[in-house]
Amino acid sequence: MKIVIVGGVAGGMSAAARARRLDESAEIVVLDRGEHVSWASCGLPYHVGGEIPEADDLLVQTPDKLRAALNLDVRTRHDVVGLDTAARRLTVLTDDGTDTVDYDALILSPGARAVRPPLDGLDSSRVHTLRSIDDATALREQLDRGAGRAVVLGAGFIGLEAAETLAARGLDVTVVELSSHVLPPLEHEVAWRVTAELERIGVTVRTGLAATAVEQGADHDTVVLADGTRLPADVVVLSVGVRPDTAVFEQAGIATDRGALVIDEHGRTNVDGVWAVGDAVTSTDAVTGLRRPVALAGPANRAGRLVADDILRPGSARPLPPTLSTAVVRVGELTAAATGADRAALRATDVYFHTLHLHPSHHVGWFPGAEQIHMMIHFRAGDGVLLGAQAVGRAGVDKRIDVLATAIRGGMTVADLVDLDLAYAPPYGAAKDPVNLAGMAASNVLDGTLHIWHVDQLEEVRRDALVLDVRSTAEFASGHIPGSLNIPHTELRERLGEVTAAAKGHPVRVLCASGVRSNIAHRVLAQAGFDSASLSGGMLTLRAAL
Ligand code: FAD
């Protein structure tokens, strides 16, 4: 069996290594157009910033080591420019000219290319993408020549990693994003804290705006924005998305959907003997069932392993799992992470769901160093199946999102989250971990113990209900919703008459700082016969909407 793999990084090299471990007799050839294989693209921003000083530190393997350890025939600077699926033959451009490579089984893991929008001036030498080690080297060289001002176009994960590292190198950085907030895959409640952190580390954030041109100058370029703003830039990082790098394979008759290779549950394309994985393929979303490309390293690596199984153990290989798009990013001192579906994705389905916000400490509050985690979860109405989660904070975020990703993958409900037996000692968590707390609060919502209202209902709540603020008088004095009544939750039982008088038969909508005290107050009011509800996430979430 001769297995040929196009693309020797995340998906491709995982497939190659697994194939070798399953079959010592297989001939395994890996073709990559680049200088390197098996290198850490995820480390590029940190190499630019200097946290990873040497580019060589990004090379996880070399062709020689791969030959020695796994007997792989790795050919770099081999660009696949043609595919004849009937003859099972690839045409390859090498330094020595054109060559052909035959295969019995072909695995395509060509990844994605940076999107280059049709803007004037993007051919400037000061404009950089961040997809390869060469890109990172070129950017570093430009910085070493003394760049002082940077504009990052696109505030997705890679754009923000670039912005963070450029700011850490002392550049004056502006991030420009077309969407209404940074990190568009995140909900605005989570993303606004990332914006605040970017500003804290000195990055200027411009959202809801497109760049319209890059004007090239002798000393510097100027990025022109749609509102006429002109941003001088010694360096521009272009990070506005990626597109599957599939033209050669599409031309050869491999079916695509908006450029992404279409695969079945085992990674097989429409053409016999051809499999595909990674950024170049469409994946099935685990929550919504929608198919779209997911440009993340984990799914690519795991899929590579599974297609090798399908080739060498036909009939017994597990199908590729649907993806949750679990992702995490560091921005300054913050970590932001998400898993599963967001509100927009859920609204596009016919699933009826609840959203809940919480702000628990990452470990018990009485142990030094406690930091708040700002969390939100989405869960299905009725049975409480967990659908998505996002969180941002200075500590403990990645752990909680990983637990919640595991829960979604396991089809768990919010009641199951209550029962999760998670590790606890004061420096690490709490006897009721934030994940348990999310499960408890969500279970209360499902069984009607907790009625919640949301910040997007603020206008109608102010019109139709009494807003009862149960924070302390000092907190109330520091800022409150105009027209709200302040009764600290500890005094509420004795002052219910004041609520009756102020509500005049209208509903009572309670709030506090984070939703904990307002839940207590809500229970007092509900049991006293009021139509009451507690603000999900309290003032800490309300701030995101203001
Ligand atoms: P790739 O790893 O991109 O490999 C594709 C290879 O195929 C390339 O080497 C390319 O040269 C080669 N190739 C393409 N076409 C041909 C051809 N015709 N002939 C020969 N060779 C070809 N993901 C995360 O989950 N977490 C992160 O923190 C993260 N950070 C990232 C940071 C950066 C700067 C970048 C660029 C990506 C990051 N990613 C991250 C995404 C992750 O790297 C990708 O999802 C993953 O590498 C995709 O694997 P792949 O095998 O599909 O493609």
Coordinates of C-alpha atoms and ligand atoms in Angstrom, one line a residue:
M1 CA 0.0 0.0 0.0
K2 CA 1.4 3.4 -1.0
I3 CA -0.1 6.3 1.0
V4 CA 0.7 9.8 -0.3
I5 CA -0.1 12.8 1.9
V6 CA -0.3 16.4 0.7
G7 CA 0.5 18.8 3.5
G8 CA 2.9 17.7 6.2
V9 CA 1.8 19.7 9.2
A10 CA -1.2 19.2 11.6
G11 CA -3.6 16.9 9.8
G12 CA -1.2 15.4 7.3
M13 CA 1.6 14.5 9.7
S14 CA -0.8 13.0 12.2
A15 CA -2.2 10.8 9.4
A16 CA 1.4 9.8 8.4
A17 CA 2.5 8.9 11.9
R18 CA -0.6 6.9 12.7
A19 CA -0.4 5.1 9.3
R20 CA 3.1 4.0 10.1
R21 CA 2.2 2.8 13.6
L22 CA -0.5 0.7 12.0
D23 CA 1.4 -0.7 9.1
E24 CA 5.2 -1.2 9.0
S25 CA 5.0 -2.3 5.3
A26 CA 3.2 0.7 3.9
E27 CA 5.1 3.1 1.7
I28 CA 4.3 6.6 3.1
V29 CA 5.2 9.7 1.2
V30 CA 4.5 13.2 2.6
L31 CA 4.7 16.1 0.1
D32 CA 4.8 19.7 1.2
R33 CA 5.5 22.8 -0.8
G34 CA 7.1 24.6 2.2
E35 CA 10.6 24.4 3.6
H36 CA 9.5 22.6 6.7
V37 CA 7.0 20.0 7.9
S38 CA 5.6 19.3 11.3
W39 CA 6.1 22.8 12.6
A40 CA 4.0 24.8 15.1
S41 CA 2.0 27.4 13.3
C42 CA 0.2 28.2 16.5
G43 CA 3.5 29.4 17.9
L44 CA 4.1 32.0 15.2
P45 CA 2.7 35.0 17.1
Y46 CA 4.8 34.2 20.1
H47 CA 7.9 33.9 17.9
V48 CA 7.1 37.4 16.5
G49 CA 6.8 38.7 20.1
G50 CA 10.0 37.0 21.2
E51 CA 8.6 34.6 23.7
I52 CA 9.8 31.8 21.4
P53 CA 13.2 33.3 20.5
E54 CA 14.3 31.0 17.7
A55 CA 12.3 30.0 14.7
D56 CA 13.9 26.5 15.0
D57 CA 12.0 26.1 18.3
L58 CA 8.8 25.9 16.2
L59 CA 10.1 22.9 14.3
V60 CA 8.5 19.9 16.1
Q61 CA 10.1 17.4 13.7
T62 CA 12.5 17.4 10.7
P63 CA 12.3 15.2 7.6
D64 CA 15.4 13.3 8.9
K65 CA 14.0 12.6 12.3
L66 CA 10.7 11.5 10.7
R67 CA 12.6 9.1 8.4
A68 CA 14.6 7.7 11.4
A69 CA 11.6 7.4 13.8
L70 CA 8.8 6.5 11.4
N71 CA 10.3 5.6 8.1
L72 CA 8.4 8.4 6.4
D73 CA 9.5 9.7 3.0
V74 CA 9.1 13.4 3.6
R75 CA 9.7 15.7 0.6
T76 CA 9.7 19.4 1.2
R77 CA 9.6 22.0 -1.6
H78 CA 7.3 19.6 -3.4
D79 CA 4.3 21.6 -4.6
V80 CA 1.4 19.5 -5.8
V81 CA 0.0 21.2 -8.9
G82 CA -2.1 18.5 -10.5
L83 CA -4.1 15.4 -9.6
D84 CA -5.3 12.7 -12.0
T85 CA -7.8 10.7 -9.9
A86 CA -8.4 8.1 -12.6
A87 CA -4.7 7.3 -12.8
R88 CA -4.1 7.9 -9.1
R89 CA -1.2 10.2 -9.9
L90 CA -0.1 13.6 -8.6
T91 CA 1.9 16.1 -10.6
V92 CA 4.5 17.8 -8.4
L93 CA 6.7 20.9 -8.9
T94 CA 10.1 20.5 -7.4
D95 CA 13.4 22.4 -7.5
D96 CA 14.4 20.0 -10.3
G97 CA 11.3 20.5 -12.4
T98 CA 8.1 18.5 -12.7
D99 CA 7.7 15.1 -11.2
T100 CA 4.8 12.6 -10.8
V101 CA 3.9 10.6 -7.7
D102 CA 1.5 7.6 -7.8
Y103 CA -0.6 6.6 -4.9
D104 CA -3.0 3.8 -3.7
A105 CA -4.5 6.1 -1.1
L106 CA -4.2 9.9 -1.0
I107 CA -4.8 12.1 2.0
L108 CA -5.2 15.8 1.4
S109 CA -4.4 18.1 4.3
P110 CA -3.4 21.3 2.4
G111 CA -4.7 23.7 5.0
A112 CA -5.9 27.2 4.3
R113 CA -4.4 30.5 2.9
A114 CA -4.8 33.9 4.3
V115 CA -7.7 35.8 2.7
R116 CA -6.4 38.9 0.9
P117 CA -9.4 41.3 0.3
P118 CA -9.3 43.4 -2.8
L119 CA -7.8 46.5 -1.2
D120 CA -5.4 48.8 -3.0
G121 CA -1.9 48.7 -1.5
L122 CA -1.9 45.2 0.0
D123 CA 1.2 44.5 -2.1
S124 CA 3.3 46.8 0.1
S125 CA 6.3 45.2 1.7
R126 CA 5.0 46.6 5.0
V127 CA 1.9 44.4 4.8
H128 CA 2.4 40.9 6.4
T129 CA 0.3 37.8 6.8
L130 CA 1.1 35.3 9.6
R131 CA 0.7 31.8 8.1
S132 CA 4.3 30.5 7.8
I133 CA 7.7 30.7 9.5
D134 CA 8.8 32.9 6.6
D135 CA 5.9 35.3 7.3
A136 CA 7.0 35.4 11.0
T137 CA 10.6 36.0 10.0
A138 CA 9.8 38.8 7.6
L139 CA 7.6 40.5 10.2
R140 CA 10.3 40.2 12.9
E141 CA 12.9 41.6 10.5
Q142 CA 10.6 44.6 9.9
L143 CA 10.2 45.1 13.6
D144 CA 13.9 44.8 14.2
R145 CA 14.4 47.6 11.6
G146 CA 12.6 49.9 14.0
A147 CA 8.9 49.8 13.4
G148 CA 6.9 51.9 15.9
R149 CA 3.3 51.9 14.6
A150 CA 1.4 48.8 13.7
V151 CA -2.1 48.3 12.3
V152 CA -3.7 44.8 12.6
L153 CA -6.5 44.2 10.2
G154 CA -8.9 41.7 11.7
A155 CA -9.5 41.0 15.4
G156 CA -10.0 37.2 15.3
F157 CA -7.8 34.9 17.4
I158 CA -4.7 35.3 15.2
G159 CA -5.1 39.0 14.8
L160 CA -5.4 39.5 18.5
E161 CA -2.4 37.3 19.3
A162 CA -0.4 39.4 16.8
A163 CA -1.7 42.7 18.4
E164 CA -0.8 41.5 21.9
T165 CA 2.7 40.5 20.9
L166 CA 3.3 43.7 18.9
A167 CA 2.1 45.8 21.9
A168 CA 4.4 43.8 24.2
R169 CA 7.3 44.7 21.8
G170 CA 6.4 48.4 22.5
L171 CA 4.7 49.2 19.2
D172 CA 1.8 51.6 19.1
V173 CA -0.9 49.1 17.8
T174 CA -4.4 49.7 16.3
V175 CA -6.7 46.8 15.7
V176 CA -9.4 47.3 13.0
E177 CA -12.3 44.9 12.9
L178 CA -15.3 44.9 10.6
S179 CA -17.6 43.2 13.1
S180 CA -19.2 45.1 15.9
H181 CA -16.8 43.6 18.5
V182 CA -13.4 41.9 18.7
L183 CA -13.2 38.1 18.5
P184 CA -16.4 37.8 16.5
P185 CA -16.9 34.1 17.5
L186 CA -17.3 35.3 21.1
E187 CA -20.5 36.8 22.5
H188 CA -20.3 40.6 23.1
E189 CA -20.6 40.1 26.8
V190 CA -17.3 38.2 26.7
A191 CA -15.7 40.2 24.0
W192 CA -16.0 43.6 25.6
R193 CA -13.7 42.5 28.4
V194 CA -11.2 41.6 25.8
T195 CA -11.5 45.0 24.3
A196 CA -11.0 46.6 27.7
E197 CA -7.9 44.4 28.2
L198 CA -6.5 45.4 24.8
E199 CA -7.0 49.0 25.7
R200 CA -5.3 48.5 29.1
I201 CA -2.2 47.1 27.3
G202 CA -2.2 50.1 25.0
V203 CA -3.9 48.7 21.9
T204 CA -6.4 51.0 20.2
V205 CA -9.5 49.1 19.0
R206 CA -11.6 50.2 16.1
T207 CA -14.7 48.0 15.5
G208 CA -17.5 48.1 13.0
L209 CA -15.1 49.5 10.4
A210 CA -13.5 48.3 7.2
A211 CA -10.1 49.3 5.9
T212 CA -10.5 50.7 2.4
A213 CA -6.9 51.0 1.2
V214 CA -3.3 50.9 2.2
E215 CA -1.5 53.9 0.8
Q216 CA 2.2 53.3 0.4
G217 CA 4.7 56.0 1.4
A218 CA 8.4 56.4 1.5
D219 CA 8.7 56.4 5.3
H220 CA 5.5 54.5 6.3
D221 CA 2.2 53.3 4.9
T222 CA -1.2 54.7 5.7
V223 CA -4.2 52.5 6.4
V224 CA -7.3 54.3 5.3
L225 CA -10.6 53.3 7.1
A226 CA -14.2 53.6 5.8
D227 CA -14.9 56.6 8.0
G228 CA -11.9 58.4 6.6
T229 CA -9.6 57.8 9.5
R230 CA -5.9 57.6 8.3
L231 CA -3.7 55.4 10.4
P232 CA 0.1 55.7 9.8
A233 CA 1.7 52.3 9.9
D234 CA 5.3 51.0 9.8
V235 CA 3.9 47.5 9.7
V236 CA 0.4 46.1 8.8
V237 CA -0.7 42.6 9.8
L238 CA -3.4 41.2 7.6
S239 CA -5.5 38.7 9.5
V240 CA -9.0 38.8 8.1
G241 CA -9.7 35.1 7.8
V242 CA -8.6 32.1 5.8
R243 CA -9.8 30.2 2.8
P244 CA -9.2 26.5 2.1
D245 CA -6.2 26.0 -0.2
T246 CA -7.9 23.6 -2.5
A247 CA -7.9 24.9 -6.1
V248 CA -5.8 22.1 -7.5
F249 CA -8.0 19.4 -6.0
E250 CA -11.2 21.2 -6.9
Q251 CA -10.0 21.3 -10.5
A252 CA -9.3 17.5 -10.3
G253 CA -13.0 16.9 -9.5
I254 CA -13.0 16.6 -5.7
A255 CA -16.3 18.0 -4.6
T256 CA -16.2 21.3 -2.6
D257 CA -18.6 23.5 -0.8
R258 CA -17.5 27.2 -0.9
G259 CA -14.0 26.0 -1.6
A260 CA -13.8 23.5 1.3
L261 CA -13.4 19.8 0.4
V262 CA -16.6 17.9 1.1
I263 CA -16.0 14.7 3.1
D264 CA -18.1 12.0 4.7
E265 CA -18.0 10.8 8.3
H266 CA -14.7 9.0 7.6
G267 CA -13.0 11.8 5.8
R268 CA -13.6 10.3 2.4
T269 CA -14.1 12.7 -0.5
N270 CA -16.4 11.9 -3.4
V271 CA -13.5 10.3 -5.3
D272 CA -12.4 6.8 -4.5
G273 CA -9.0 6.5 -2.8
V274 CA -8.9 10.2 -1.7
W275 CA -9.4 11.4 1.9
A276 CA -9.2 14.9 3.2
V277 CA -8.8 16.6 6.7
G278 CA -8.0 19.8 8.4
D279 CA -8.6 23.5 7.6
A280 CA -9.4 22.5 4.0
V281 CA -12.6 20.5 4.7
T282 CA -16.1 21.1 5.8
S283 CA -16.8 19.8 9.3
T284 CA -20.1 19.0 11.0
D285 CA -20.9 21.3 13.9
A286 CA -21.7 19.1 16.9
V287 CA -24.5 21.3 18.2
T288 CA -26.2 22.7 15.2
G289 CA -25.3 20.0 12.6
L290 CA -24.3 22.7 10.1
R291 CA -21.3 22.0 7.9
R292 CA -18.5 24.6 7.6
P293 CA -14.7 24.7 7.7
V294 CA -13.2 24.8 11.2
A295 CA -9.6 26.1 11.2
L296 CA -8.3 24.7 14.4
A297 CA -5.4 22.4 15.1
G298 CA -7.1 19.9 17.4
P299 CA -9.7 18.7 15.0
A300 CA -7.1 18.6 12.2
N301 CA -4.8 16.4 14.2
R302 CA -7.5 14.0 15.4
A303 CA -9.0 13.7 11.9
G304 CA -5.6 12.9 10.5
R305 CA -5.3 9.9 12.9
L306 CA -8.8 8.7 12.0
V307 CA -8.4 8.7 8.3
A308 CA -5.3 6.7 8.6
D309 CA -7.4 4.2 10.6
D310 CA -10.0 4.2 7.8
I311 CA -7.4 3.5 5.2
L312 CA -5.6 0.7 7.0
R313 CA -8.4 -0.7 9.1
P314 CA -11.4 -0.3 6.8
G315 CA -14.7 -1.1 8.4
S316 CA -13.5 -0.7 12.0
A317 CA -12.4 3.0 12.0
R318 CA -14.3 5.3 14.2
P319 CA -16.0 8.2 12.3
L320 CA -14.6 11.7 12.6
P321 CA -16.4 13.4 15.6
P322 CA -18.4 16.5 14.9
T323 CA -16.6 19.6 16.1
L324 CA -17.3 22.0 19.0
S325 CA -14.8 24.6 17.7
T326 CA -13.4 24.8 21.2
A327 CA -10.9 27.7 21.2
V328 CA -8.9 29.7 23.7
V329 CA -6.8 32.9 23.4
R330 CA -4.6 34.9 25.7
V331 CA -4.9 38.7 25.5
G332 CA -2.7 40.5 27.9
E333 CA -3.5 39.1 31.3
L334 CA -6.9 37.7 30.2
T335 CA -7.9 34.4 28.8
A336 CA -11.0 34.1 26.7
A337 CA -12.4 30.8 25.6
A338 CA -15.5 29.3 24.0
T339 CA -16.9 25.9 23.1
G340 CA -20.1 24.8 21.3
A341 CA -22.7 27.0 19.8
D342 CA -23.1 30.7 20.3
R343 CA -26.4 32.6 20.4
A344 CA -26.3 33.5 16.7
A345 CA -25.8 29.9 15.7
L346 CA -28.6 28.7 18.0
R347 CA -31.0 31.4 16.8
A348 CA -30.4 30.1 13.2
T349 CA -31.8 26.7 14.4
D350 CA -35.3 25.9 15.7
V351 CA -33.8 25.0 19.1
Y352 CA -35.4 26.8 22.1
F353 CA -32.7 27.6 24.6
H354 CA -31.8 29.6 27.7
T355 CA -28.7 31.7 28.3
L356 CA -27.3 32.2 31.8
H357 CA -24.5 34.4 33.0
L358 CA -22.3 33.9 36.1
H359 CA -19.3 35.6 37.6
P360 CA -17.9 33.0 40.1
S361 CA -14.3 33.1 41.6
H362 CA -11.9 30.8 39.9
H363 CA -11.1 29.4 43.4
V364 CA -12.6 30.1 46.8
G365 CA -12.8 33.8 47.5
W366 CA -11.1 33.5 50.9
F367 CA -7.9 32.1 49.4
P368 CA -5.5 34.8 48.2
G369 CA -5.5 35.6 44.5
A370 CA -9.1 34.7 43.7
E371 CA -10.1 36.0 40.2
Q372 CA -13.6 36.3 38.7
I373 CA -14.5 34.1 35.8
H374 CA -17.1 35.8 33.6
M375 CA -19.0 32.8 32.2
M376 CA -22.1 32.3 30.1
I377 CA -23.8 29.0 29.1
H378 CA -26.5 28.2 26.6
F379 CA -28.7 25.2 27.3
R380 CA -31.8 23.6 25.7
A381 CA -35.1 24.5 27.2
G382 CA -36.9 21.4 28.5
D383 CA -34.2 18.9 29.0
G384 CA -31.3 21.2 29.8
V385 CA -28.8 19.7 27.3
L386 CA -25.7 22.0 27.4
L387 CA -25.2 23.7 24.0
G388 CA -22.4 26.2 24.4
A389 CA -20.3 28.0 26.8
Q390 CA -17.9 31.0 26.8
A391 CA -15.8 32.5 29.5
V392 CA -13.2 35.3 30.1
G393 CA -11.0 36.0 33.1
R394 CA -7.5 36.1 34.5
A395 CA -7.4 32.6 35.8
G396 CA -9.1 29.3 35.6
V397 CA -10.9 30.0 32.3
D398 CA -9.3 27.3 30.2
K399 CA -10.0 24.6 32.8
R400 CA -13.7 25.4 33.0
I401 CA -14.2 25.6 29.2
D402 CA -12.5 22.3 28.8
V403 CA -14.8 20.7 31.3
L404 CA -17.8 22.2 29.6
A405 CA -16.5 21.1 26.2
T406 CA -16.2 17.6 27.6
A407 CA -19.8 17.9 29.0
I408 CA -21.2 19.0 25.6
R409 CA -19.3 16.2 23.8
G410 CA -20.8 13.7 26.3
G411 CA -24.4 15.1 25.7
M412 CA -24.7 16.2 29.3
T413 CA -27.4 18.3 30.7
V414 CA -27.1 21.1 33.2
A415 CA -28.2 18.7 35.9
D416 CA -25.2 16.5 35.1
L417 CA -23.0 19.6 35.6
V418 CA -24.2 19.8 39.2
D419 CA -23.1 16.2 39.8
L420 CA -19.6 16.5 38.3
D421 CA -17.0 15.5 40.9
L422 CA -14.3 18.1 40.2
A423 CA -11.0 18.5 42.0
Y424 CA -11.0 20.9 44.8
A425 CA -8.4 22.4 47.2
P426 CA -8.4 26.2 48.0
P427 CA -5.7 27.2 45.5
Y428 CA -7.5 25.5 42.6
G429 CA -11.2 25.7 42.9
A430 CA -14.2 25.5 45.3
A431 CA -16.3 22.8 46.8
K432 CA -18.9 24.1 44.4
D433 CA -16.8 24.7 41.3
P434 CA -17.9 27.3 38.8
V435 CA -19.0 24.5 36.5
N436 CA -21.2 23.0 39.3
L437 CA -22.6 26.5 40.1
A438 CA -23.5 26.9 36.4
G439 CA -25.3 23.6 36.5
M440 CA -27.2 24.6 39.8
A441 CA -28.3 28.0 38.5
A442 CA -29.3 26.5 35.1
S443 CA -31.3 23.7 36.8
N444 CA -33.1 26.3 38.9
V445 CA -34.0 28.1 35.7
L446 CA -35.3 24.9 34.2
D447 CA -37.5 23.9 37.1
G448 CA -38.8 27.4 37.6
T449 CA -37.0 28.1 41.0
L450 CA -35.1 30.9 39.3
H451 CA -36.8 33.3 36.9
I452 CA -34.2 35.4 35.0
W453 CA -34.3 38.5 32.9
H454 CA -31.7 39.7 30.5
V455 CA -29.9 42.9 29.8
D456 CA -31.5 43.1 26.3
Q457 CA -34.9 43.4 28.0
L458 CA -33.8 46.5 30.0
E459 CA -35.9 49.0 28.1
E460 CA -39.2 47.0 28.5
V461 CA -38.3 46.2 32.1
R462 CA -37.8 49.9 32.9
R463 CA -41.1 50.6 31.2
D464 CA -43.3 47.8 32.6
A465 CA -41.7 46.8 35.9
L466 CA -40.2 48.0 39.2
V467 CA -36.4 47.6 39.0
L468 CA -35.2 46.5 42.5
D469 CA -31.5 46.9 43.1
V470 CA -30.5 44.8 46.1
R471 CA -26.9 45.8 46.4
S472 CA -25.6 47.8 49.4
T473 CA -26.5 51.5 49.5
A474 CA -22.8 52.3 48.8
E475 CA -22.8 50.1 45.7
F476 CA -26.1 51.7 44.6
A477 CA -24.6 55.2 45.1
S478 CA -21.7 54.4 42.9
G479 CA -24.1 53.9 39.9
H480 CA -27.5 52.5 39.2
I481 CA -30.3 52.2 36.7
P482 CA -32.4 55.5 36.9
G483 CA -35.7 55.0 38.6
S484 CA -34.7 51.8 40.4
L485 CA -35.5 51.2 44.1
N486 CA -32.6 50.2 46.4
I487 CA -33.2 47.8 49.2
P488 CA -30.2 45.7 50.2
H489 CA -31.0 42.0 50.1
T490 CA -30.3 41.6 53.8
E491 CA -33.1 44.1 54.6
L492 CA -35.6 42.9 52.0
R493 CA -37.7 40.6 54.3
E494 CA -38.5 43.5 56.6
R495 CA -39.1 46.0 53.8
L496 CA -41.4 44.0 51.5
G497 CA -44.1 46.7 52.1
E498 CA -42.0 49.2 50.3
V499 CA -41.7 46.9 47.3
T500 CA -45.5 46.4 47.2
A501 CA -46.0 50.2 47.4
A502 CA -43.4 50.9 44.6
A503 CA -44.4 48.0 42.3
K504 CA -48.1 49.0 42.3
G505 CA -49.0 45.5 41.0
H506 CA -46.3 45.5 38.3
P507 CA -43.7 42.8 38.1
V508 CA -40.5 43.3 40.1
R509 CA -37.2 42.8 38.2
V510 CA -34.3 42.4 40.6
L511 CA -30.6 43.0 40.1
C512 CA -27.4 43.0 42.1
A513 CA -23.7 43.0 41.1
S514 CA -23.4 39.4 39.7
G515 CA -26.8 37.7 40.2
V516 CA -26.1 35.9 43.5
R517 CA -27.8 38.3 45.9
S518 CA -30.6 39.1 43.4
N519 CA -31.4 35.3 43.3
I520 CA -31.8 35.3 47.0
A521 CA -34.0 38.4 46.8
H522 CA -36.0 36.8 43.9
R523 CA -36.7 33.8 46.0
V524 CA -37.9 36.0 48.9
L525 CA -40.2 37.9 46.5
A526 CA -41.5 34.9 44.6
Q527 CA -42.4 33.2 47.9
A528 CA -44.2 36.4 49.0
G529 CA -46.3 36.3 45.9
F530 CA -44.5 38.8 43.6
D531 CA -44.0 38.3 39.9
S532 CA -40.2 38.6 40.2
A533 CA -37.1 37.7 38.1
S534 CA -33.4 38.1 38.7
L535 CA -31.0 39.8 36.2
S536 CA -28.8 37.1 34.6
G537 CA -25.2 38.1 35.5
G538 CA -26.3 41.3 37.3
M539 CA -24.5 44.7 36.8
L540 CA -21.3 42.9 35.7
T541 CA -23.2 41.6 32.6
L542 CA -25.2 44.8 32.2
R543 CA -22.0 46.7 31.7
A544 CA -21.4 44.8 28.5
A545 CA -24.6 46.2 27.0
L546 CA -23.9 49.8 27.9
Ligands
FAD1 P1 -1.7 23.1 7.8 O1 -1.2 22.8 9.2 O2 -1.8 24.6 7.5 O3 -0.8 22.4 6.8 C1 -1.0 22.5 5.4 C2 0.3 22.2 4.7 O4 0.0 21.9 3.4 C3 1.2 23.5 4.6 O5 2.5 23.2 5.1 C4 1.2 23.8 3.1 O6 2.4 24.3 2.7 C5 0.9 22.5 2.5 N1 0.3 22.5 1.2 C6 -0.8 23.1 0.8 N2 -1.1 23.0 -0.5 C7 -0.1 22.2 -1.0 C8 0.2 21.7 -2.2 N3 -0.6 21.9 -3.3 N4 1.3 20.9 -2.4 C9 2.1 20.7 -1.3 N5 1.9 21.2 -0.1 C10 0.8 21.9 0.1 N6 -5.2 26.4 16.0 C11 -5.6 26.1 17.2 O7 -6.3 25.2 17.5 N7 -5.0 26.9 18.3 C12 -4.2 27.9 18.1 O8 -3.7 28.5 19.0 C13 -3.9 28.2 16.7 N8 -3.0 29.3 16.5 C14 -2.7 29.6 15.2 C15 -1.9 30.6 14.9 C16 -1.5 30.9 13.6 C17 -0.6 32.1 13.4 C18 -2.0 30.1 12.6 C19 -1.6 30.4 11.2 C20 -2.8 29.1 12.8 C21 -3.2 28.8 14.1 N9 -4.1 27.8 14.4 C22 -4.4 27.5 15.7 C23 -4.7 27.0 13.3 C24 -4.0 25.7 13.1 O9 -2.6 25.9 12.9 C25 -4.6 25.0 11.8 O10 -5.9 24.7 12.1 C26 -3.9 23.7 11.5 O11 -2.5 23.8 11.3 C27 -4.6 23.1 10.2 O12 -3.9 21.9 9.9 P2 -3.9 21.4 8.4 O13 -3.2 20.1 8.4 O14 -5.3 21.4 7.8 O15 -3.1 22.5 7.6

